[in-house]
PDB file of C-alpha atoms in Angstrom:
ATOM      1  CA  UNK A   1      47.615   7.702 111.661  1.00  0.00           C
ATOM      2  CA  UNK A   2      51.738   8.345 111.307  1.00  0.00           C
ATOM      3  CA  UNK A   3      55.223   7.614 111.939  1.00  0.00           C
ATOM      4  CA  UNK A   4      56.859   7.386 115.330  1.00  0.00           C
ATOM      5  CA  UNK A   5      59.009   8.805 112.421  1.00  0.00           C
ATOM      6  CA  UNK A   6      59.878  11.830 110.153  1.00  0.00           C
ATOM      7  CA  UNK A   7      62.579  13.413 108.257  1.00  0.00           C
ATOM      8  CA  UNK A   8      63.004  17.809 108.479  1.00  0.00           C
ATOM      9  CA  UNK A   9      63.877  19.056 105.837  1.00  0.00           C
ATOM     10  CA  UNK A  10      66.609  23.057 106.832  1.00  0.00           C
ATOM     11  CA  UNK A  11      66.700  24.498 103.013  1.00  0.00           C
ATOM     12  CA  UNK A  12      68.125  27.437 101.128  1.00  0.00           C
ATOM     13  CA  UNK A  13      67.946  27.176  97.607  1.00  0.00           C
ATOM     14  CA  UNK A  14      67.686  23.634  97.005  1.00  0.00           C
ATOM     15  CA  UNK A  15      64.977  21.557  95.444  1.00  0.00           C
ATOM     16  CA  UNK A  16      66.483  18.599  93.478  1.00  0.00           C
ATOM     17  CA  UNK A  17      67.510  15.678  96.565  1.00  0.00           C
ATOM     18  CA  UNK A  18      63.823  17.039  98.411  1.00  0.00           C
ATOM     19  CA  UNK A  19      62.493  16.335  94.903  1.00  0.00           C
ATOM     20  CA  UNK A  20      64.212  12.888  93.474  1.00  0.00           C
ATOM     21  CA  UNK A  21      64.083  12.151  97.786  1.00  0.00           C
ATOM     22  CA  UNK A  22      59.926  11.838  98.278  1.00  0.00           C
ATOM     23  CA  UNK A  23      59.334  10.442  94.416  1.00  0.00           C
ATOM     24  CA  UNK A  24      62.210   7.879  94.979  1.00  0.00           C
ATOM     25  CA  UNK A  25      60.951   6.766  98.139  1.00  0.00           C
ATOM     26  CA  UNK A  26      56.698   7.381  97.903  1.00  0.00           C
ATOM     27  CA  UNK A  27      55.751   4.088  98.018  1.00  0.00           C
ATOM     28  CA  UNK A  28      57.156   3.879 101.318  1.00  0.00           C
ATOM     29  CA  UNK A  29      55.928   7.207 102.387  1.00  0.00           C
ATOM     30  CA  UNK A  30      52.638   6.601 101.747  1.00  0.00           C
ATOM     31  CA  UNK A  31      53.025   2.706 103.419  1.00  0.00           C
ATOM     32  CA  UNK A  32      54.349   3.625 106.331  1.00  0.00           C
ATOM     33  CA  UNK A  33      52.909   7.362 106.422  1.00  0.00           C
ATOM     34  CA  UNK A  34      55.892   9.453 106.932  1.00  0.00           C
ATOM     35  CA  UNK A  35      55.448  13.214 107.202  1.00  0.00           C
ATOM     36  CA  UNK A  36      57.628  15.011 105.758  1.00  0.00           C
ATOM     37  CA  UNK A  37      58.272  19.156 106.739  1.00  0.00           C
ATOM     38  CA  UNK A  38      60.106  22.005 104.891  1.00  0.00           C
ATOM     39  CA  UNK A  39      61.924  24.707 105.795  1.00  0.00           C
ATOM     40  CA  UNK A  40      62.635  26.996 103.324  1.00  0.00           C
ATOM     41  CA  UNK A  41      64.878  29.896 104.576  1.00  0.00           C
ATOM     42  CA  UNK A  42      65.492  30.952 100.741  1.00  0.00           C
ATOM     43  CA  UNK A  43      64.563  34.247  99.029  1.00  0.00           C
ATOM     44  CA  UNK A  44      62.952  32.987  96.059  1.00  0.00           C
ATOM     45  CA  UNK A  45      59.955  30.433  96.272  1.00  0.00           C
ATOM     46  CA  UNK A  46      61.702  28.098  93.520  1.00  0.00           C
ATOM     47  CA  UNK A  47      61.129  25.876  96.555  1.00  0.00           C
ATOM     48  CA  UNK A  48      58.447  27.662  97.407  1.00  0.00           C
ATOM     49  CA  UNK A  49      56.395  26.030  93.605  1.00  0.00           C
ATOM     50  CA  UNK A  50      57.690  22.814  93.168  1.00  0.00           C
ATOM     51  CA  UNK A  51      57.226  21.599  97.088  1.00  0.00           C
ATOM     52  CA  UNK A  52      53.175  22.953  95.270  1.00  0.00           C
ATOM     53  CA  UNK A  53      53.895  20.244  93.797  1.00  0.00           C
ATOM     54  CA  UNK A  54      54.852  17.663  95.300  1.00  0.00           C
ATOM     55  CA  UNK A  55      52.486  18.135  97.639  1.00  0.00           C
ATOM     56  CA  UNK A  56      49.761  17.143  94.689  1.00  0.00           C
ATOM     57  CA  UNK A  57      52.331  13.608  95.169  1.00  0.00           C
ATOM     58  CA  UNK A  58      52.306  12.994  97.854  1.00  0.00           C
ATOM     59  CA  UNK A  59      49.701  15.593 100.769  1.00  0.00           C
ATOM     60  CA  UNK A  60      52.123  14.730 103.788  1.00  0.00           C
ATOM     61  CA  UNK A  61      54.541  17.694 103.040  1.00  0.00           C
ATOM     62  CA  UNK A  62      54.736  19.981 105.842  1.00  0.00           C
ATOM     63  CA  UNK A  63      55.704  23.779 104.180  1.00  0.00           C
ATOM     64  CA  UNK A  64      57.244  26.973 105.680  1.00  0.00           C
ATOM     65  CA  UNK A  65      59.251  30.045 104.239  1.00  0.00           C
ATOM     66  CA  UNK A  66      61.189  31.914 106.543  1.00  0.00           C
ATOM     67  CA  UNK A  67      59.881  36.286 106.061  1.00  0.00           C
ATOM     68  CA  UNK A  68      63.236  36.502 106.702  1.00  0.00           C
ATOM     69  CA  UNK A  69      66.120  34.863 106.615  1.00  0.00           C
ATOM     70  CA  UNK A  70      66.952  32.576 109.572  1.00  0.00           C
ATOM     71  CA  UNK A  71      70.572  31.878 108.509  1.00  0.00           C
ATOM     72  CA  UNK A  72      71.509  27.744 108.090  1.00  0.00           C
ATOM     73  CA  UNK A  73      72.141  26.786 112.702  1.00  0.00           C
ATOM     74  CA  UNK A  74      68.924  28.859 113.680  1.00  0.00           C
ATOM     75  CA  UNK A  75      66.837  27.151 110.256  1.00  0.00           C
ATOM     76  CA  UNK A  76      68.063  24.223 112.089  1.00  0.00           C
ATOM     77  CA  UNK A  77      67.079  24.469 114.920  1.00  0.00           C
ATOM     78  CA  UNK A  78      63.590  25.499 113.819  1.00  0.00           C
ATOM     79  CA  UNK A  79      63.531  21.780 111.891  1.00  0.00           C
ATOM     80  CA  UNK A  80      64.885  20.155 115.635  1.00  0.00           C
ATOM     81  CA  UNK A  81      62.980  21.052 117.388  1.00  0.00           C
ATOM     82  CA  UNK A  82      59.322  21.432 115.589  1.00  0.00           C
ATOM     83  CA  UNK A  83      58.542  17.779 113.933  1.00  0.00           C
ATOM     84  CA  UNK A  84      55.927  16.020 117.091  1.00  0.00           C
ATOM     85  CA  UNK A  85      56.578  12.730 115.593  1.00  0.00           C
ATOM     86  CA  UNK A  86      58.600  10.348 117.779  1.00  0.00           C
ATOM     87  CA  UNK A  87      61.680  10.063 116.295  1.00  0.00           C
ATOM     88  CA  UNK A  88      63.456  13.306 113.835  1.00  0.00           C
ATOM     89  CA  UNK A  89      65.785  12.539 111.063  1.00  0.00           C
ATOM     90  CA  UNK A  90      66.492  16.042 110.358  1.00  0.00           C
ATOM     91  CA  UNK A  91      68.522  16.104 106.635  1.00  0.00           C
ATOM     92  CA  UNK A  92      69.831  18.729 104.343  1.00  0.00           C
ATOM     93  CA  UNK A  93      68.708  19.920 101.116  1.00  0.00           C
ATOM     94  CA  UNK A  94      71.766  18.175  98.934  1.00  0.00           C
ATOM     95  CA  UNK A  95      71.017  14.665 101.512  1.00  0.00           C
ATOM     96  CA  UNK A  96      69.502  11.639  98.985  1.00  0.00           C
ATOM     97  CA  UNK A  97      68.492   9.019 101.156  1.00  0.00           C
ATOM     98  CA  UNK A  98      69.313   5.200 100.419  1.00  0.00           C
ATOM     99  CA  UNK A  99      65.014   3.250  99.249  1.00  0.00           C
ATOM    100  CA  UNK A 100      66.504   0.635 100.903  1.00  0.00           C
ATOM    101  CA  UNK A 101      66.643   2.042 104.343  1.00  0.00           C
ATOM    102  CA  UNK A 102      63.957   2.301 106.282  1.00  0.00           C
ATOM    103  CA  UNK A 103      62.439  -0.455 107.144  1.00  0.00           C
ATOM    104  CA  UNK A 104      66.760  -1.172 108.590  1.00  0.00           C
ATOM    105  CA  UNK A 105      65.522   2.311 110.364  1.00  0.00           C
ATOM    106  CA  UNK A 106      61.929   1.546 111.215  1.00  0.00           C
ATOM    107  CA  UNK A 107      63.354  -2.003 112.848  1.00  0.00           C
ATOM    108  CA  UNK A 108      66.161  -0.498 114.883  1.00  0.00           C
ATOM    109  CA  UNK A 109      63.727   2.029 116.129  1.00  0.00           C
ATOM    110  CA  UNK A 110      61.178  -0.635 117.065  1.00  0.00           C
ATOM    111  CA  UNK A 111      63.528  -3.577 118.566  1.00  0.00           C
ATOM    112  CA  UNK A 112      65.749  -0.525 120.261  1.00  0.00           C
ATOM    113  CA  UNK A 113      64.447   2.680 121.390  1.00  0.00           C
ATOM    114  CA  UNK A 114      67.601   4.274 120.551  1.00  0.00           C
ATOM    115  CA  UNK A 115      67.846   7.991 121.446  1.00  0.00           C
ATOM    116  CA  UNK A 116      70.297   8.803 118.696  1.00  0.00           C
ATOM    117  CA  UNK A 117      70.415   6.963 115.765  1.00  0.00           C
ATOM    118  CA  UNK A 118      73.614   7.477 113.137  1.00  0.00           C
ATOM    119  CA  UNK A 119      73.669   6.551 109.841  1.00  0.00           C
ATOM    120  CA  UNK A 120      76.496   5.681 107.127  1.00  0.00           C
ATOM    121  CA  UNK A 121      77.324   8.060 104.268  1.00  0.00           C
ATOM    122  CA  UNK A 122      79.127   6.929 100.515  1.00  0.00           C
ATOM    123  CA  UNK A 123      80.723   4.011 103.473  1.00  0.00           C
ATOM    124  CA  UNK A 124      82.736   6.625 104.543  1.00  0.00           C
ATOM    125  CA  UNK A 125      82.800   4.916 108.309  1.00  0.00           C
ATOM    126  CA  UNK A 126      84.535   2.093 108.350  1.00  0.00           C
ATOM    127  CA  UNK A 127      85.691  -1.079 110.414  1.00  0.00           C
ATOM    128  CA  UNK A 128      82.774  -0.392 112.448  1.00  0.00           C
ATOM    129  CA  UNK A 129      79.869  -2.636 113.083  1.00  0.00           C
ATOM    130  CA  UNK A 130      76.147  -2.208 112.969  1.00  0.00           C
ATOM    131  CA  UNK A 131      74.915  -1.706 116.940  1.00  0.00           C
ATOM    132  CA  UNK A 132      75.290  -0.240 120.098  1.00  0.00           C
ATOM    133  CA  UNK A 133      78.455   2.154 120.474  1.00  0.00           C
ATOM    134  CA  UNK A 134      78.354   3.654 124.482  1.00  0.00           C
ATOM    135  CA  UNK A 135      81.672   4.119 125.165  1.00  0.00           C
ATOM    136  CA  UNK A 136      80.833   8.960 124.330  1.00  0.00           C
ATOM    137  CA  UNK A 137      85.114   9.212 124.567  1.00  0.00           C
ATOM    138  CA  UNK A 138      84.907   6.403 121.284  1.00  0.00           C
ATOM    139  CA  UNK A 139      81.948   7.665 120.024  1.00  0.00           C
ATOM    140  CA  UNK A 140      83.085  11.142 119.643  1.00  0.00           C
ATOM    141  CA  UNK A 141      86.040   9.780 118.600  1.00  0.00           C
ATOM    142  CA  UNK A 142      85.924   8.186 115.365  1.00  0.00           C
ATOM    143  CA  UNK A 143      82.337   9.812 114.957  1.00  0.00           C
ATOM    144  CA  UNK A 144      82.389  13.073 116.131  1.00  0.00           C
ATOM    145  CA  UNK A 145      84.043  13.786 113.281  1.00  0.00           C
ATOM    146  CA  UNK A 146      81.670  12.206 110.291  1.00  0.00           C
ATOM    147  CA  UNK A 147      77.995  13.334 112.150  1.00  0.00           C
ATOM    148  CA  UNK A 148      78.158  16.918 111.524  1.00  0.00           C
ATOM    149  CA  UNK A 149      76.417  15.905 108.168  1.00  0.00           C
ATOM    150  CA  UNK A 150      73.268  16.631 108.089  1.00  0.00           C
ATOM    151  CA  UNK A 151      71.254  13.655 107.650  1.00  0.00           C
ATOM    152  CA  UNK A 152      73.854  11.946 109.718  1.00  0.00           C
ATOM    153  CA  UNK A 153      72.051  11.295 112.357  1.00  0.00           C
ATOM    154  CA  UNK A 154      68.057  10.860 113.885  1.00  0.00           C
ATOM    155  CA  UNK A 155      66.717  12.122 117.029  1.00  0.00           C
ATOM    156  CA  UNK A 156      64.537  10.557 119.747  1.00  0.00           C
ATOM    157  CA  UNK A 157      63.028  13.742 120.403  1.00  0.00           C
ATOM    158  CA  UNK A 158      62.106  13.404 123.884  1.00  0.00           C
ATOM    159  CA  UNK A 159      66.158  13.475 124.790  1.00  0.00           C
ATOM    160  CA  UNK A 160      65.999  16.435 123.737  1.00  0.00           C
ATOM    161  CA  UNK A 161      63.113  18.020 126.153  1.00  0.00           C
ATOM    162  CA  UNK A 162      66.653  19.730 128.812  1.00  0.00           C
ATOM    163  CA  UNK A 163      67.895  22.815 128.723  1.00  0.00           C
ATOM    164  CA  UNK A 164      70.937  22.912 126.150  1.00  0.00           C
ATOM    165  CA  UNK A 165      68.712  22.764 123.686  1.00  0.00           C
ATOM    166  CA  UNK A 166      68.049  25.939 122.956  1.00  0.00           C
ATOM    167  CA  UNK A 167      68.720  27.823 120.019  1.00  0.00           C
ATOM    168  CA  UNK A 168      70.992  30.799 121.480  1.00  0.00           C
ATOM    169  CA  UNK A 169      73.472  28.768 123.711  1.00  0.00           C
ATOM    170  CA  UNK A 170      74.375  26.226 120.666  1.00  0.00           C
ATOM    171  CA  UNK A 171      78.268  26.523 118.792  1.00  0.00           C
ATOM    172  CA  UNK A 172      78.451  28.295 115.473  1.00  0.00           C
ATOM    173  CA  UNK A 173      77.912  26.473 112.682  1.00  0.00           C
ATOM    174  CA  UNK A 174      77.805  23.187 114.077  1.00  0.00           C
ATOM    175  CA  UNK A 175      74.525  22.976 116.267  1.00  0.00           C
ATOM    176  CA  UNK A 176      73.868  19.568 115.887  1.00  0.00           C
ATOM    177  CA  UNK A 177      77.290  18.083 117.236  1.00  0.00           C
ATOM    178  CA  UNK A 178      76.040  20.831 120.735  1.00  0.00           C
ATOM    179  CA  UNK A 179      73.641  18.884 120.347  1.00  0.00           C
ATOM    180  CA  UNK A 180      74.555  14.861 119.348  1.00  0.00           C
ATOM    181  CA  UNK A 181      77.135  14.566 122.685  1.00  0.00           C
ATOM    182  CA  UNK A 182      74.112  17.230 125.095  1.00  0.00           C
ATOM    183  CA  UNK A 183      71.805  14.670 124.680  1.00  0.00           C
ATOM    184  CA  UNK A 184      75.110  11.703 124.770  1.00  0.00           C
ATOM    185  CA  UNK A 185      76.052  13.538 128.135  1.00  0.00           C
ATOM    186  CA  UNK A 186      73.445  13.045 130.127  1.00  0.00           C
ATOM    187  CA  UNK A 187      71.912   9.134 129.044  1.00  0.00           C
ATOM    188  CA  UNK A 188      75.276   8.051 129.726  1.00  0.00           C
ATOM    189  CA  UNK A 189      74.634   4.124 129.106  1.00  0.00           C
ATOM    190  CA  UNK A 190      72.977   4.562 126.107  1.00  0.00           C
ATOM    191  CA  UNK A 191      75.095   5.742 123.700  1.00  0.00           C
ATOM    192  CA  UNK A 192      74.005   5.787 120.322  1.00  0.00           C
ATOM    193  CA  UNK A 193      72.902   2.996 117.465  1.00  0.00           C
ATOM    194  CA  UNK A 194      74.828   2.689 114.965  1.00  0.00           C
ATOM    195  CA  UNK A 195      73.912   1.919 111.705  1.00  0.00           C
ATOM    196  CA  UNK A 196      76.552   0.605 108.966  1.00  0.00           C
ATOM    197  CA  UNK A 197      74.360   0.531 106.417  1.00  0.00           C
ATOM    198  CA  UNK A 198      75.372   3.137 103.779  1.00  0.00           C
ATOM    199  CA  UNK A 199      72.018   4.631 103.725  1.00  0.00           C
ATOM    200  CA  UNK A 200      72.360   8.367 102.259  1.00  0.00           C
ATOM    201  CA  UNK A 201      74.795   9.905  99.975  1.00  0.00           C
ATOM    202  CA  UNK A 202      75.353  14.081  98.527  1.00  0.00           C
ATOM    203  CA  UNK A 203      73.250  14.897  95.636  1.00  0.00           C
ATOM    204  CA  UNK A 204      76.680  14.374  93.221  1.00  0.00           C
ATOM    205  CA  UNK A 205      75.968  17.895  91.836  1.00  0.00           C
ATOM    206  CA  UNK A 206      75.230  20.205  94.572  1.00  0.00           C
ATOM    207  CA  UNK A 207      78.424  22.589  96.606  1.00  0.00           C
ATOM    208  CA  UNK A 208      79.108  22.510 100.283  1.00  0.00           C
ATOM    209  CA  UNK A 209      78.251  26.265 101.430  1.00  0.00           C
ATOM    210  CA  UNK A 210      80.687  26.335 103.056  1.00  0.00           C
ATOM    211  CA  UNK A 211      83.805  26.251 100.774  1.00  0.00           C
ATOM    212  CA  UNK A 212      84.676  29.634 100.078  1.00  0.00           C
ATOM    213  CA  UNK A 213      85.018  30.236 103.590  1.00  0.00           C
ATOM    214  CA  UNK A 214      86.425  26.449 105.270  1.00  0.00           C
ATOM    215  CA  UNK A 215      89.547  27.988 107.319  1.00  0.00           C
ATOM    216  CA  UNK A 216      86.688  29.436 109.394  1.00  0.00           C
ATOM    217  CA  UNK A 217      83.958  26.856 109.364  1.00  0.00           C
ATOM    218  CA  UNK A 218      86.401  23.439 109.597  1.00  0.00           C
ATOM    219  CA  UNK A 219      89.197  24.597 111.725  1.00  0.00           C
ATOM    220  CA  UNK A 220      88.449  27.569 113.497  1.00  0.00           C
ATOM    221  CA  UNK A 221      84.292  26.737 114.321  1.00  0.00           C
ATOM    222  CA  UNK A 222      85.253  23.377 114.570  1.00  0.00           C
ATOM    223  CA  UNK A 223      87.477  24.215 117.299  1.00  0.00           C
ATOM    224  CA  UNK A 224      85.569  26.157 120.063  1.00  0.00           C
ATOM    225  CA  UNK A 225      82.317  23.623 119.132  1.00  0.00           C
ATOM    226  CA  UNK A 226      84.571  21.032 120.684  1.00  0.00           C
ATOM    227  CA  UNK A 227      85.752  22.921 122.825  1.00  0.00           C
ATOM    228  CA  UNK A 228      82.006  23.728 124.265  1.00  0.00           C
ATOM    229  CA  UNK A 229      81.472  19.850 124.614  1.00  0.00           C
ATOM    230  CA  UNK A 230      81.176  18.496 128.681  1.00  0.00           C
ATOM    231  CA  UNK A 231      83.237  17.936 130.650  1.00  0.00           C
ATOM    232  CA  UNK A 232      82.350  14.277 130.415  1.00  0.00           C
ATOM    233  CA  UNK A 233      84.410  14.626 127.017  1.00  0.00           C
ATOM    234  CA  UNK A 234      88.110  14.003 128.089  1.00  0.00           C
ATOM    235  CA  UNK A 235      90.875  16.944 127.004  1.00  0.00           C
ATOM    236  CA  UNK A 236      92.419  13.618 124.967  1.00  0.00           C
ATOM    237  CA  UNK A 237      89.359  12.765 123.509  1.00  0.00           C
ATOM    238  CA  UNK A 238      87.840  16.182 122.282  1.00  0.00           C
ATOM    239  CA  UNK A 239      91.280  16.967 121.112  1.00  0.00           C
ATOM    240  CA  UNK A 240      91.613  13.832 118.016  1.00  0.00           C
ATOM    241  CA  UNK A 241      88.106  14.964 117.466  1.00  0.00           C
ATOM    242  CA  UNK A 242      89.544  18.685 117.144  1.00  0.00           C
ATOM    243  CA  UNK A 243      92.139  16.969 114.196  1.00  0.00           C
ATOM    244  CA  UNK A 244      89.824  14.205 113.325  1.00  0.00           C
ATOM    245  CA  UNK A 245      87.518  15.889 110.536  1.00  0.00           C
ATOM    246  CA  UNK A 246      90.393  17.476 108.475  1.00  0.00           C
ATOM    247  CA  UNK A 247      92.520  14.339 108.790  1.00  0.00           C
ATOM    248  CA  UNK A 248      89.480  11.707 108.357  1.00  0.00           C
ATOM    249  CA  UNK A 249      88.258  13.821 104.968  1.00  0.00           C
ATOM    250  CA  UNK A 250      91.197  15.793 103.501  1.00  0.00           C
ATOM    251  CA  UNK A 251      89.433  18.095 103.518  1.00  0.00           C
ATOM    252  CA  UNK A 252      92.198  20.649 103.583  1.00  0.00           C
ATOM    253  CA  UNK A 253      94.595  19.339  99.913  1.00  0.00           C
ATOM    254  CA  UNK A 254      96.104  20.941  97.718  1.00  0.00           C
ATOM    255  CA  UNK A 255      93.156  21.648  95.688  1.00  0.00           C
ATOM    256  CA  UNK A 256      91.331  23.218  98.588  1.00  0.00           C
ATOM    257  CA  UNK A 257      93.948  25.744  99.328  1.00  0.00           C
ATOM    258  CA  UNK A 258      94.141  26.633  95.792  1.00  0.00           C
ATOM    259  CA  UNK A 259      90.591  27.694  96.076  1.00  0.00           C
ATOM    260  CA  UNK A 260      90.232  29.438  99.085  1.00  0.00           C
ATOM    261  CA  UNK A 261      93.352  31.244  97.503  1.00  0.00           C
ATOM    262  CA  UNK A 262      91.869  32.261  94.166  1.00  0.00           C
ATOM    263  CA  UNK A 263      88.532  33.780  95.843  1.00  0.00           C
ATOM    264  CA  UNK A 264      90.356  35.598  99.166  1.00  0.00           C
ATOM    265  CA  UNK A 265      89.872  32.760 101.904  1.00  0.00           C
ATOM    266  CA  UNK A 266      93.832  32.570 102.084  1.00  0.00           C
ATOM    267  CA  UNK A 267      96.433  34.624 102.306  1.00  0.00           C
ATOM    268  CA  UNK A 268      99.932  35.359 103.773  1.00  0.00           C
ATOM    269  CA  UNK A 269      98.016  36.764 106.212  1.00  0.00           C
ATOM    270  CA  UNK A 270      95.372  34.496 107.434  1.00  0.00           C
ATOM    271  CA  UNK A 271      98.423  31.618 107.054  1.00  0.00           C
ATOM    272  CA  UNK A 272     101.421  33.344 109.300  1.00  0.00           C
ATOM    273  CA  UNK A 273      98.856  34.142 112.249  1.00  0.00           C
ATOM    274  CA  UNK A 274      96.935  30.615 111.945  1.00  0.00           C
ATOM    275  CA  UNK A 275      99.734  28.924 111.674  1.00  0.00           C
ATOM    276  CA  UNK A 276     100.395  25.694 114.185  1.00  0.00           C
ATOM    277  CA  UNK A 277      96.636  25.452 113.813  1.00  0.00           C
ATOM    278  CA  UNK A 278      96.345  24.811 109.842  1.00  0.00           C
ATOM    279  CA  UNK A 279      99.196  23.091 109.905  1.00  0.00           C
ATOM    280  CA  UNK A 280      97.722  20.606 112.238  1.00  0.00           C
ATOM    281  CA  UNK A 281      94.789  20.463 109.593  1.00  0.00           C
ATOM    282  CA  UNK A 282      97.106  19.631 106.678  1.00  0.00           C
ATOM    283  CA  UNK A 283      99.280  16.624 104.714  1.00  0.00           C
ATOM    284  CA  UNK A 284     101.100  20.166 102.900  1.00  0.00           C
ATOM    285  CA  UNK A 285     103.459  21.145 104.245  1.00  0.00           C
ATOM    286  CA  UNK A 286     104.507  24.887 105.327  1.00  0.00           C
ATOM    287  CA  UNK A 287     106.961  25.516 102.302  1.00  0.00           C
ATOM    288  CA  UNK A 288     103.511  24.788  99.758  1.00  0.00           C
ATOM    289  CA  UNK A 289     100.966  26.746 101.460  1.00  0.00           C
ATOM    290  CA  UNK A 290     103.173  29.667 101.847  1.00  0.00           C
ATOM    291  CA  UNK A 291     103.870  29.480  97.838  1.00  0.00           C
ATOM    292  CA  UNK A 292      99.764  29.282  98.099  1.00  0.00           C
ATOM    293  CA  UNK A 293      99.153  32.020  99.970  1.00  0.00           C
ATOM    294  CA  UNK A 294     101.979  34.899  97.665  1.00  0.00           C
ATOM    295  CA  UNK A 295     100.167  33.523  94.472  1.00  0.00           C
ATOM    296  CA  UNK A 296      98.357  36.290  92.659  1.00  0.00           C
ATOM    297  CA  UNK A 297      94.223  35.114  93.284  1.00  0.00           C
ATOM    298  CA  UNK A 298      93.915  36.022  89.518  1.00  0.00           C
ATOM    299  CA  UNK A 299      95.844  33.656  88.163  1.00  0.00           C
ATOM    300  CA  UNK A 300      94.874  30.789  90.583  1.00  0.00           C
ATOM    301  CA  UNK A 301      91.234  31.953  89.707  1.00  0.00           C
ATOM    302  CA  UNK A 302      92.282  31.190  85.843  1.00  0.00           C
ATOM    303  CA  UNK A 303      93.606  28.397  86.251  1.00  0.00           C
ATOM    304  CA  UNK A 304      91.083  26.305  88.312  1.00  0.00           C
ATOM    305  CA  UNK A 305      88.879  27.949  85.478  1.00  0.00           C
ATOM    306  CA  UNK A 306      90.723  26.448  83.084  1.00  0.00           C
ATOM    307  CA  UNK A 307      90.409  22.500  84.990  1.00  0.00           C
ATOM    308  CA  UNK A 308      87.276  22.647  85.723  1.00  0.00           C
ATOM    309  CA  UNK A 309      87.476  24.046  81.500  1.00  0.00           C
ATOM    310  CA  UNK A 310      89.127  20.344  80.516  1.00  0.00           C
ATOM    311  CA  UNK A 311      86.755  18.484  83.614  1.00  0.00           C
ATOM    312  CA  UNK A 312      83.891  18.791  82.259  1.00  0.00           C
ATOM    313  CA  UNK A 313      85.877  18.586  77.698  1.00  0.00           C
ATOM    314  CA  UNK A 314      86.654  15.036  79.623  1.00  0.00           C
ATOM    315  CA  UNK A 315      83.703  13.634  80.727  1.00  0.00           C
ATOM    316  CA  UNK A 316      81.591  14.542  77.346  1.00  0.00           C
ATOM    317  CA  UNK A 317      84.357  12.615  75.110  1.00  0.00           C
TER     318      UNK A 317
END
């Protein structure tokens, strides 16, 4: 009999973190019989070949490769809807699991049986002790931005059996946010169980899929995802959540706008058309952003290349 917790991994062209998680947590997986699902959305067979080797080490891996690329959202939906276990931990393909985590999570499941378990990553959520959190607007304001990270949430499967849970209704790039906060809206008195331990981190060498499209994803798509949440959440809480991701992560700093401009994802027209919205998500002022938007792309691209070379040289030295 398998564990009541399974791990489900939607992946695209990455295997390093998947391999590391399986090898680093092998004893726990064997003892608890935790089933692992991998959903490969890659055009290449790199991950497929790696999984063949991993199955020899740990046979309880179910691997499937999409015949056609589904994209982030549909592959995520496949990963959350396929496993049959009571609890499903969907993690990203660059997420690293702390080997000490499983005992805590299984204990939380045994003692509390929550609908949603949320875990900390690199201690980026501060000031909130482990335990049940039941004020849904408070959860949206204080944890919503963190839960955009694929790997921060464990779902109780029976809570997903509702009309909202269908792949045609999910907001672009943030399907997990829609699912989490609809579950909380339906089961209003249950809330989440917050596990403040440093449960997960990101593989250091990995780069975000969204880096060159950050304005569209973390300003425009994020705003739409928040606005699509049920009316049980106040407009004030939605507004706080809308700005919290940029505020807490400082995503839109000077370096980010230089990267975006160098890759053609930020220019004076984009800035003019969304002036107030962009300014709300950054500490940079209008003059600085205007100068970046007007600077030739090739010049910033060269500067970034030089900066990376110097950074690499410094780390070697």
